[in-house]
Structures are given as structure tokens and as C-alpha cells.
mmCIF file of C-alpha atoms (C1' of nucleotides) in Angstrom:
data_model
loop_
_atom_site.group_PDB
_atom_site.id
_atom_site.type_symbol
_atom_site.label_atom_id
_atom_site.label_comp_id
_atom_site.label_asym_id
_atom_site.label_seq_id
_atom_site.Cartn_x
_atom_site.Cartn_y
_atom_site.Cartn_z
ATOM 1 C CA MET A 226 0.031 0.099 0.091
ATOM 2 C CA ASP A 227 1.162 3.491 -0.892
ATOM 3 C CA VAL A 228 1.310 5.096 2.681
ATOM 4 C CA ASP A 229 2.365 8.381 1.340
ATOM 5 C CA ALA A 230 -0.435 8.519 -1.009
ATOM 6 C CA LEU A 231 -2.764 7.674 1.886
ATOM 7 C CA LEU A 232 -1.341 10.564 4.073
ATOM 8 C CA GLU A 233 -1.544 13.050 1.237
ATOM 9 C CA TRP A 234 -5.079 12.049 0.658
ATOM 10 C CA TYR A 235 -5.982 12.355 4.425
ATOM 11 C CA GLU A 236 -4.475 15.715 4.531
ATOM 12 C CA ARG A 237 -6.890 16.856 1.932
ATOM 13 C CA VAL A 238 -10.051 15.349 3.194
ATOM 14 C CA ARG A 239 -9.457 15.410 6.844
ATOM 15 C CA ARG A 240 -12.705 16.668 8.906
ATOM 16 C CA PRO A 241 -11.866 19.098 11.629
ATOM 17 C CA LEU A 242 -13.210 17.071 14.665
ATOM 18 C CA PRO A 243 -12.704 18.660 18.044
ATOM 19 C CA TRP A 244 -10.413 15.849 19.316
ATOM 20 C CA ARG A 245 -8.234 16.107 16.370
ATOM 21 C CA GLU A 246 -7.048 19.686 17.572
ATOM 22 C CA THR A 247 -5.648 18.325 20.940
ATOM 23 C CA ARG A 248 -2.727 16.330 22.211
ATOM 24 C CA ASP A 249 -4.026 16.286 25.650
ATOM 25 C CA PRO A 250 -4.049 12.459 26.541
ATOM 26 C CA TYR A 251 -6.891 13.032 28.855
ATOM 27 C CA ALA A 252 -9.041 14.762 26.276
ATOM 28 C CA LEU A 253 -8.067 12.144 23.812
ATOM 29 C CA LEU A 254 -8.987 9.314 25.977
ATOM 30 C CA VAL A 255 -12.371 10.890 26.625
ATOM 31 C CA SER A 256 -12.859 11.109 22.869
ATOM 32 C CA GLU A 257 -11.951 7.530 22.128
ATOM 33 C CA VAL A 258 -14.136 6.005 24.933
ATOM 34 C CA MET A 259 -16.983 8.086 23.501
ATOM 35 C CA LEU A 260 -16.381 7.043 19.950
ATOM 36 C CA GLN A 261 -16.521 3.377 20.752
ATOM 37 C CA GLN A 262 -19.612 2.093 19.147
ATOM 38 C CA THR A 263 -20.929 5.639 18.456
ATOM 39 C CA GLN A 264 -20.824 7.631 15.525
ATOM 40 C CA ALA A 265 -18.504 10.461 15.388
ATOM 41 C CA LEU A 266 -20.590 13.238 14.458
ATOM 42 C CA ARG A 267 -22.858 12.452 17.500
ATOM 43 C CA VAL A 268 -20.140 12.495 19.802
ATOM 44 C CA VAL A 269 -19.137 16.135 19.375
ATOM 45 C CA PRO A 270 -21.442 17.926 21.531
ATOM 46 C CA TYR A 271 -20.893 15.301 24.274
ATOM 47 C CA TYR A 272 -17.248 15.783 23.996
ATOM 48 C CA GLU A 273 -17.401 19.503 24.190
ATOM 49 C CA ARG A 274 -19.796 19.513 27.166
ATOM 50 C CA TRP A 275 -17.723 16.965 28.984
ATOM 51 C CA LEU A 276 -14.447 18.750 28.646
ATOM 52 C CA SER A 277 -16.100 22.075 29.825
ATOM 53 C CA GLU A 278 -17.403 20.342 32.841
ATOM 54 C CA PHE A 279 -14.275 18.046 33.604
ATOM 55 C CA PRO A 280 -11.405 19.721 31.706
ATOM 56 C CA THR A 281 -8.814 17.701 33.586
ATOM 57 C CA ALA A 282 -8.513 14.113 34.912
ATOM 58 C CA PRO A 283 -8.603 15.297 38.514
ATOM 59 C CA ASP A 284 -11.884 16.981 37.825
ATOM 60 C CA LEU A 285 -13.371 14.057 36.487
ATOM 61 C CA ALA A 286 -11.921 11.840 39.272
ATOM 62 C CA VAL A 287 -13.791 13.660 42.042
ATOM 63 C CA ALA A 288 -17.026 14.413 40.074
ATOM 64 C CA PRO A 289 -20.289 12.829 41.692
ATOM 65 C CA VAL A 290 -21.342 9.649 39.737
ATOM 66 C CA ARG A 291 -24.657 11.224 39.033
ATOM 67 C CA ASP A 292 -22.948 14.128 37.239
ATOM 68 C CA VAL A 293 -20.828 11.667 35.210
ATOM 69 C CA LEU A 294 -23.797 9.601 34.150
ATOM 70 C CA GLU A 295 -25.868 12.879 33.521
ATOM 71 C CA LEU A 296 -23.413 14.098 31.002
ATOM 72 C CA TRP A 297 -22.882 10.679 29.461
ATOM 73 C CA SER A 298 -26.589 10.042 28.997
ATOM 74 C CA GLY A 299 -27.437 9.423 25.264
ATOM 75 C CA LEU A 300 -24.096 8.088 24.407
ATOM 76 C CA GLY A 301 -24.929 4.501 25.667
ATOM 77 C CA TYR A 302 -22.989 2.010 27.582
ATOM 78 C CA ASN A 303 -23.110 3.532 30.836
ATOM 79 C CA ARG A 304 -20.352 1.331 32.292
ATOM 80 C CA ARG A 305 -17.930 2.775 30.082
ATOM 81 C CA ALA A 306 -18.493 6.271 31.742
ATOM 82 C CA LEU A 307 -17.582 4.756 35.014
ATOM 83 C CA ALA A 308 -14.580 2.816 33.767
ATOM 84 C CA LEU A 309 -13.379 6.293 32.234
ATOM 85 C CA GLN A 310 -13.868 7.879 35.783
ATOM 86 C CA ARG A 311 -11.882 5.083 37.265
ATOM 87 C CA ALA A 312 -9.130 5.682 34.714
ATOM 88 C CA ALA A 313 -9.163 9.287 35.699
ATOM 89 C CA VAL A 314 -8.725 8.323 39.394
ATOM 90 C CA PHE A 315 -6.048 6.142 38.473
ATOM 91 C CA VAL A 316 -4.241 8.959 36.480
ATOM 92 C CA SER A 317 -4.785 11.489 39.173
ATOM 93 C CA GLU A 318 -3.244 9.231 41.743
ATOM 94 C CA HIS A 319 -0.287 7.620 39.755
ATOM 95 C CA GLY A 320 0.026 9.537 36.405
ATOM 96 C CA TRP A 321 -0.063 7.930 33.083
ATOM 97 C CA PRO A 322 0.868 4.269 33.033
ATOM 98 C CA ASP A 323 3.414 3.337 30.374
ATOM 99 C CA ASP A 324 1.070 0.710 29.020
ATOM 100 C CA LEU A 325 -2.385 2.405 28.908
ATOM 101 C CA THR A 326 -4.296 -0.929 29.051
ATOM 102 C CA GLU A 327 -3.538 -1.091 32.807
ATOM 103 C CA LEU A 328 -6.410 1.695 32.723
ATOM 104 C CA PRO A 329 -10.150 0.331 33.130
ATOM 105 C CA GLY A 330 -11.891 0.246 29.869
ATOM 106 C CA VAL A 331 -8.775 0.704 27.791
ATOM 107 C CA GLY A 332 -7.986 -1.944 25.417
ATOM 108 C CA LYS A 333 -5.288 -2.475 22.668
ATOM 109 C CA TYR A 334 -7.194 -0.053 20.149
ATOM 110 C CA THR A 335 -7.693 2.764 22.561
ATOM 111 C CA ALA A 336 -4.151 2.595 24.213
ATOM 112 C CA ALA A 337 -2.545 2.801 20.615
ATOM 113 C CA ALA A 338 -4.801 5.434 19.445
ATOM 114 C CA VAL A 339 -4.115 7.754 22.643
ATOM 115 C CA SER A 340 -0.396 6.879 22.581
ATOM 116 C CA SER A 341 -0.033 7.918 19.042
ATOM 117 C CA PHE A 342 -2.271 11.029 19.096
ATOM 118 C CA ALA A 343 -0.761 12.379 22.528
ATOM 119 C CA TRP A 344 2.799 11.224 22.229
ATOM 120 C CA ASP A 345 3.622 10.165 18.733
ATOM 121 C CA ARG A 346 4.407 6.462 19.975
ATOM 122 C CA ASP A 347 4.590 4.300 16.894
ATOM 123 C CA MET A 348 1.635 2.159 17.760
ATOM 124 C CA ALA A 349 -0.923 0.975 15.099
ATOM 125 C CA ALA A 350 -4.450 1.579 16.228
ATOM 126 C CA VAL A 351 -6.378 -1.119 14.798
ATOM 127 C CA ASP A 352 -10.103 -0.798 14.991
ATOM 128 C CA THR A 353 -12.910 -2.195 12.874
ATOM 129 C CA ASN A 354 -12.245 -0.024 9.858
ATOM 130 C CA VAL A 355 -8.584 -0.496 9.753
ATOM 131 C CA ARG A 356 -9.191 -4.211 10.058
ATOM 132 C CA ARG A 357 -11.628 -4.286 7.041
ATOM 133 C CA VAL A 358 -9.381 -2.047 4.933
ATOM 134 C CA LEU A 359 -6.497 -4.515 5.478
ATOM 135 C CA THR A 360 -8.618 -7.621 4.997
ATOM 136 C CA ARG A 361 -10.301 -6.315 1.888
ATOM 137 C CA ARG A 362 -7.040 -5.390 0.428
ATOM 138 C CA GLU A 363 -4.824 -8.280 1.004
ATOM 139 C CA GLY A 364 -7.060 -11.231 2.047
ATOM 140 C CA LEU A 365 -8.871 -12.921 4.830
ATOM 141 C CA ASP A 366 -5.695 -14.636 6.184
ATOM 142 C CA VAL A 367 -3.567 -11.551 6.831
ATOM 143 C CA ASP A 368 -2.491 -10.804 10.461
ATOM 144 C CA VAL A 369 -3.970 -7.436 10.580
ATOM 145 C CA SER A 370 -2.048 -6.176 13.515
ATOM 146 C CA ALA A 371 1.302 -7.222 12.146
ATOM 147 C CA ARG A 372 0.399 -5.624 8.853
ATOM 148 C CA ALA A 373 -0.683 -2.393 10.242
ATOM 149 C CA ASP A 374 2.554 -2.304 12.341
ATOM 150 C CA GLU A 375 4.747 -3.066 9.178
ATOM 151 C CA LEU A 376 2.930 -0.157 7.237
ATOM 152 C CA LEU A 377 3.156 2.450 9.890
ATOM 153 C CA PRO A 378 5.667 4.965 9.047
ATOM 154 C CA ARG A 379 7.865 5.558 11.968
ATOM 155 C CA GLY A 380 7.477 8.950 13.646
ATOM 156 C CA ARG A 381 4.102 9.410 11.857
ATOM 157 C CA ALA A 382 1.808 7.164 13.750
ATOM 158 C CA ALA A 383 -0.864 9.715 14.551
ATOM 159 C CA PRO A 384 -1.684 10.706 10.837
ATOM 160 C CA PHE A 385 -1.370 7.165 9.676
ATOM 161 C CA ASN A 386 -3.611 5.805 12.174
ATOM 162 C CA GLN A 387 -6.294 8.501 11.335
ATOM 163 C CA ALA A 388 -5.801 8.281 7.634
ATOM 164 C CA MET A 389 -6.537 4.510 7.912
ATOM 165 C CA MET A 390 -9.457 4.680 10.199
ATOM 166 C CA GLU A 391 -10.859 7.653 7.915
ATOM 167 C CA LEU A 392 -10.400 5.720 4.788
ATOM 168 C CA GLY A 393 -12.342 2.788 6.092
ATOM 169 C CA ALA A 394 -15.113 5.099 7.486
ATOM 170 C CA THR A 395 -15.644 7.024 4.260
ATOM 171 C CA VAL A 396 -14.264 5.307 1.251
ATOM 172 C CA CYS A 397 -13.524 1.555 2.073
ATOM 173 C CA ARG A 398 -17.035 1.464 3.794
ATOM 174 C CA PRO A 399 -18.524 -1.893 4.982
ATOM 175 C CA ARG A 400 -20.980 -2.005 2.244
ATOM 176 C CA ASN A 401 -20.891 -0.199 -1.088
ATOM 177 C CA PRO A 402 -17.028 0.922 -1.021
ATOM 178 C CA ASP A 403 -16.177 3.923 -3.174
ATOM 179 C CA CYS A 404 -13.219 2.320 -4.947
ATOM 180 C CA ALA A 405 -13.163 5.330 -7.476
ATOM 181 C CA GLN A 406 -12.287 7.647 -4.746
ATOM 182 C CA CYS A 407 -9.581 5.331 -2.955
ATOM 183 C CA PRO A 408 -6.225 6.895 -2.793
ATOM 184 C CA VAL A 409 -4.481 3.468 -2.514
ATOM 185 C CA GLU A 410 -6.429 1.519 -4.894
ATOM 186 C CA ARG A 411 -3.423 -0.068 -6.546
ATOM 187 C CA GLY A 412 -2.915 -3.618 -5.631
ATOM 188 C CA CYS A 413 -6.234 -4.117 -3.786
ATOM 189 C CA LEU A 414 -7.889 -7.433 -3.960
ATOM 190 C CA ARG A 415 -11.463 -5.797 -3.322
ATOM 191 C CA LEU A 416 -12.488 -8.637 -1.491
ATOM 192 C CA VAL A 417 -16.217 -8.816 -1.018
ATOM 193 C CA VAL A 418 -16.978 -9.395 2.615
ATOM 194 C CA THR A 419 -20.541 -10.744 3.191
ATOM 195 C CA PRO A 420 -22.188 -9.031 6.124
ATOM 196 C CA VAL A 421 -22.896 -11.310 9.166
ATOM 197 C CA ARG A 422 -26.603 -11.497 9.593
ATOM 198 C CA ARG A 423 -28.143 -11.275 12.891
ATOM 199 C CA VAL A 424 -29.490 -14.592 14.330
ATOM 200 C CA LYS A 425 -31.656 -13.254 17.095
ATOM 201 C CA SER A 426 -34.617 -10.902 16.493
ATOM 202 C CA VAL A 427 -35.740 -10.138 20.140
ATOM 203 C CA ARG A 428 -37.319 -6.540 20.485
ATOM 204 C CA PHE A 429 -34.641 -4.249 22.016
ATOM 205 C CA GLU A 430 -37.360 -3.255 24.701
ATOM 206 C CA ASP A 431 -37.640 -6.969 25.670
ATOM 207 C CA THR A 432 -33.617 -7.121 26.647
ATOM 208 C CA ASP A 433 -31.976 -6.686 29.833
ATOM 209 C CA ARG A 434 -29.800 -4.095 28.122
ATOM 210 C CA TRP A 435 -32.830 -1.808 27.520
ATOM 211 C CA ALA A 436 -34.182 -2.527 31.228
ATOM 212 C CA ARG A 437 -30.686 -1.272 32.492
ATOM 213 C CA GLY A 438 -30.990 1.829 30.609
ATOM 214 C CA ARG A 439 -34.294 2.540 31.884
ATOM 215 C CA VAL A 440 -33.244 2.179 35.387
ATOM 216 C CA ILE A 441 -30.283 4.573 35.046
ATOM 217 C CA ALA A 442 -32.373 6.985 33.027
ATOM 218 C CA SER A 443 -35.315 6.972 35.744
ATOM 219 C CA LEU A 444 -32.568 7.624 38.570
ATOM 220 C CA LEU A 445 -31.130 10.553 36.708
ATOM 221 C CA GLN A 446 -34.533 11.954 35.990
ATOM 222 C CA GLU A 447 -36.115 10.931 39.280
ATOM 223 C CA THR A 448 -39.123 9.267 37.760
ATOM 224 C CA GLU A 449 -40.605 5.879 38.294
ATOM 225 C CA ILE A 450 -38.826 2.885 36.798
ATOM 226 C CA PRO A 451 -40.972 1.422 34.244
ATOM 227 C CA LEU A 452 -40.383 -2.060 35.326
ATOM 228 C CA GLU A 453 -41.257 -4.670 38.066
ATOM 229 C CA GLY A 454 -40.727 -8.128 39.322
ATOM 230 C CA GLU A 455 -38.226 -10.344 37.930
ATOM 231 C CA ARG A 456 -37.031 -8.260 34.931
ATOM 232 C CA LEU A 457 -36.577 -5.347 37.346
ATOM 233 C CA GLU A 458 -34.589 -7.607 39.715
ATOM 234 C CA ARG A 459 -32.423 -8.976 37.008
ATOM 235 C CA ALA A 460 -31.574 -5.418 35.706
ATOM 236 C CA LEU A 461 -30.752 -4.334 39.347
ATOM 237 C CA VAL A 462 -28.364 -7.130 40.051
ATOM 238 C CA GLY A 463 -26.569 -6.471 36.875
ATOM 239 C CA LEU A 464 -26.112 -2.715 37.376
ATOM 240 C CA GLU A 465 -25.169 -3.243 41.186
ATOM 241 C CA ARG A 466 -22.437 -5.811 39.997
ATOM 242 C CA ASP A 467 -21.127 -3.125 37.418
ATOM 243 C CA GLY A 468 -21.014 -0.283 40.103
ATOM 244 C CA LEU A 469 -23.701 1.757 38.152
ATOM 245 C CA ILE A 470 -26.228 1.504 41.490
ATOM 246 C CA VAL A 471 -26.173 0.869 44.992
ATOM 247 C CA ARG A 472 -29.126 -0.571 47.006
ATOM 248 C CA ASP A 473 -30.116 0.756 50.394
ATOM 249 C CA ALA A 474 -31.538 -1.354 53.202
ATOM 250 C CA THR A 475 -35.103 -1.780 51.513
ATOM 251 C CA GLY A 476 -33.355 -2.793 48.139
ATOM 252 C CA ARG A 477 -34.112 0.567 46.548
ATOM 253 C CA PRO A 478 -31.817 1.509 43.763
ATOM 254 C CA GLN A 479 -29.814 4.673 43.861
ATOM 255 C CA LEU A 480 -26.925 6.158 41.964
ATOM 256 C CA PRO A 481 -23.626 5.634 43.883
ATOM 257 C "C1'" DC B 1409 -14.670 -17.271 23.659
ATOM 258 C "C1'" DA B 1410 -19.425 -15.745 22.728
ATOM 259 C "C1'" DA B 1411 -21.942 -12.591 24.908
ATOM 260 C "C1'" DA B 1412 -23.383 -8.578 27.229
ATOM 261 C "C1'" DC B 1413 -22.982 -3.748 27.411
ATOM 262 C "C1'" DG B 1414 -27.314 1.569 25.225
ATOM 263 C "C1'" DT B 1415 -28.839 4.656 22.165
ATOM 264 C "C1'" DG B 1416 -30.141 7.807 18.458
ATOM 265 C "C1'" DG B 1417 -29.818 8.297 13.566
ATOM 266 C "C1'" DC B 1418 -30.485 6.856 9.159
ATOM 267 C "C1'" DA B 1419 -32.079 3.957 4.883
ATOM 268 C "C1'" DT C 1431 -41.722 2.223 10.306
ATOM 269 C "C1'" DT C 1432 -38.607 -1.289 11.253
ATOM 270 C "C1'" DG C 1433 -34.236 -2.946 11.351
ATOM 271 C "C1'" DC C 1434 -29.262 -2.095 11.111
ATOM 272 C "C1'" DC C 1435 -25.464 -0.298 13.022
ATOM 273 C "C1'" DA C 1436 -21.359 3.104 14.868
ATOM 274 C "C1'" DA C 1437 -13.249 4.730 16.318
ATOM 275 C "C1'" DG C 1438 -14.159 -1.859 21.574
ATOM 276 C "C1'" DT C 1439 -13.620 -3.945 26.164
ATOM 277 C "C1'" DT C 1440 -14.456 -7.299 29.382
ATOM 278 C "C1'" DT C 1441 -15.507 -11.745 31.293
#
DNA sequence: CAAACGTGGCA
DNA sequence: TTGCCAAGTTT
């Protein structure tokens, strides 16, 4: 793959998203956690509000859980917000670990993204987009992580990572890829990847995931929880286990 | 390791 | 309107 052509293309098409204007590892971590499983454009207002309320890791570390969940609500996956706060606590107390995967909620992808964007570390951030780009180009049997690492131009990890992700998001899309606009078309296998079909078709409103979301929303808004019996109990047990709620002597749920 | 984890936007 | 899915991590 012609990495120079890729970087040149990225420079041309790059969208000015707010987290691309900073090198603050805390702000970058916030953006990465928010971006997990959420569309970039939807994250923008949340990111800006979050940083104005919790500008630094110590600010987030001491914030009440209610405030954290309040600012998070709408982004989904509430336990990620808690993990982010726990990461902020760690950073406040010990500074940034060399290996960011030591932080709660930070896996291989997020560690590489933050490390490259904040500190120019030569780490390839392999997300679902990068995985698809490389698989589609080079075949189902490629070791995607190893290949991304080989391609990464030393000292330019940040633009490389962003360019690869942007390519997957806007050109080498899951369905209907726009090969005519591809800056690195040469040598691509253009493998057709058949999308995996969902097996289950349970209504979302019938899932525990939905029930948990309703409990948190009700506690934030101080409205009645629209659940009862077994269903409610199962949600509460899960939420308590995840540290999203605590229960008083009567078993009534509250935010921690 | 498959499954759990939330939600709003868009086709 | 219904169904699909969007910069992953944890157990």
C-alpha cells in the first residue's frame, strides 16, 4: 500500500473534529471512549460539554457519579463512563501508566490511539475500519495487527492511524465501498466481505440492556422505573455488579 | 470465547 | 416504520 498517497489524501479530506485539535491525553482518552460504538458526529456535543465540565483527569476523578452519568446519557454503555472515571482516578493518583491498557476500559485499540495521538508513539491503532481495509486489500488470512505495524511510518503514527480509520469510514466502507475515490486502490484485492446476519430478532425493549438503561435514566430524572418483578430485579443485580447503582436497606436502587 | 453492554440516526 | 448499526472492552 502506498502510505504516502494515503497520508496525502488524508491531509486533503480531513474533517476538523474537535479531538483532532488536541494532544492532551486525557481529552483524547475521553474522545476515544465516547467514540467506541458511537458515530463520530454524534459525539461532538458530548465531548465539548464533558471537557467544559471536567477539563482534567482530577476534575473527573472527584465528580459525583450522578454528574458523570448525566453528561454521558445519550451515548449508551453507561459502564464505560464509570470506567473512564476510574481511569481518571488512576491517572490522578499515579500519573499515566506506560501501558495504557492498565487503565480500566482501555484495550489495545484505545491504548494505541491515545499513545500515538498524544505522544507520537509508533503504535498502530487497529479498529474495525482498519481491520476491514487490510482484509479487503490483502485477503482474509492476513495478520491485520502485524500488517498495520509494518505499514506504519515511524514517527508519523498519528496521521497514519487517523488516515487508515478515515479511509475505512468514508471510502472503504463496509457496504458499497467507493473504490473510485480510493487513494490506495492499486494492488487491492477488493475482497467482498459478506455481512454477518443477526441471528436473534428479540425486540430491544425486551432485553436486559434496555431495562438497565431505563433504570439509570429513571434514577437520573427521578421518575418511576417502568419495570417490575423478575425483570427489574435482574436489571438491578447487573447494575449493582457493574457499580452503576447501590441499594439501600430496602433494596431500593440509587446512584452511587 | 461468545455474549453482554445503550442509544439515536438513518435507509 | 422497522431494522441495522457506529473509532471496543470485558468476562
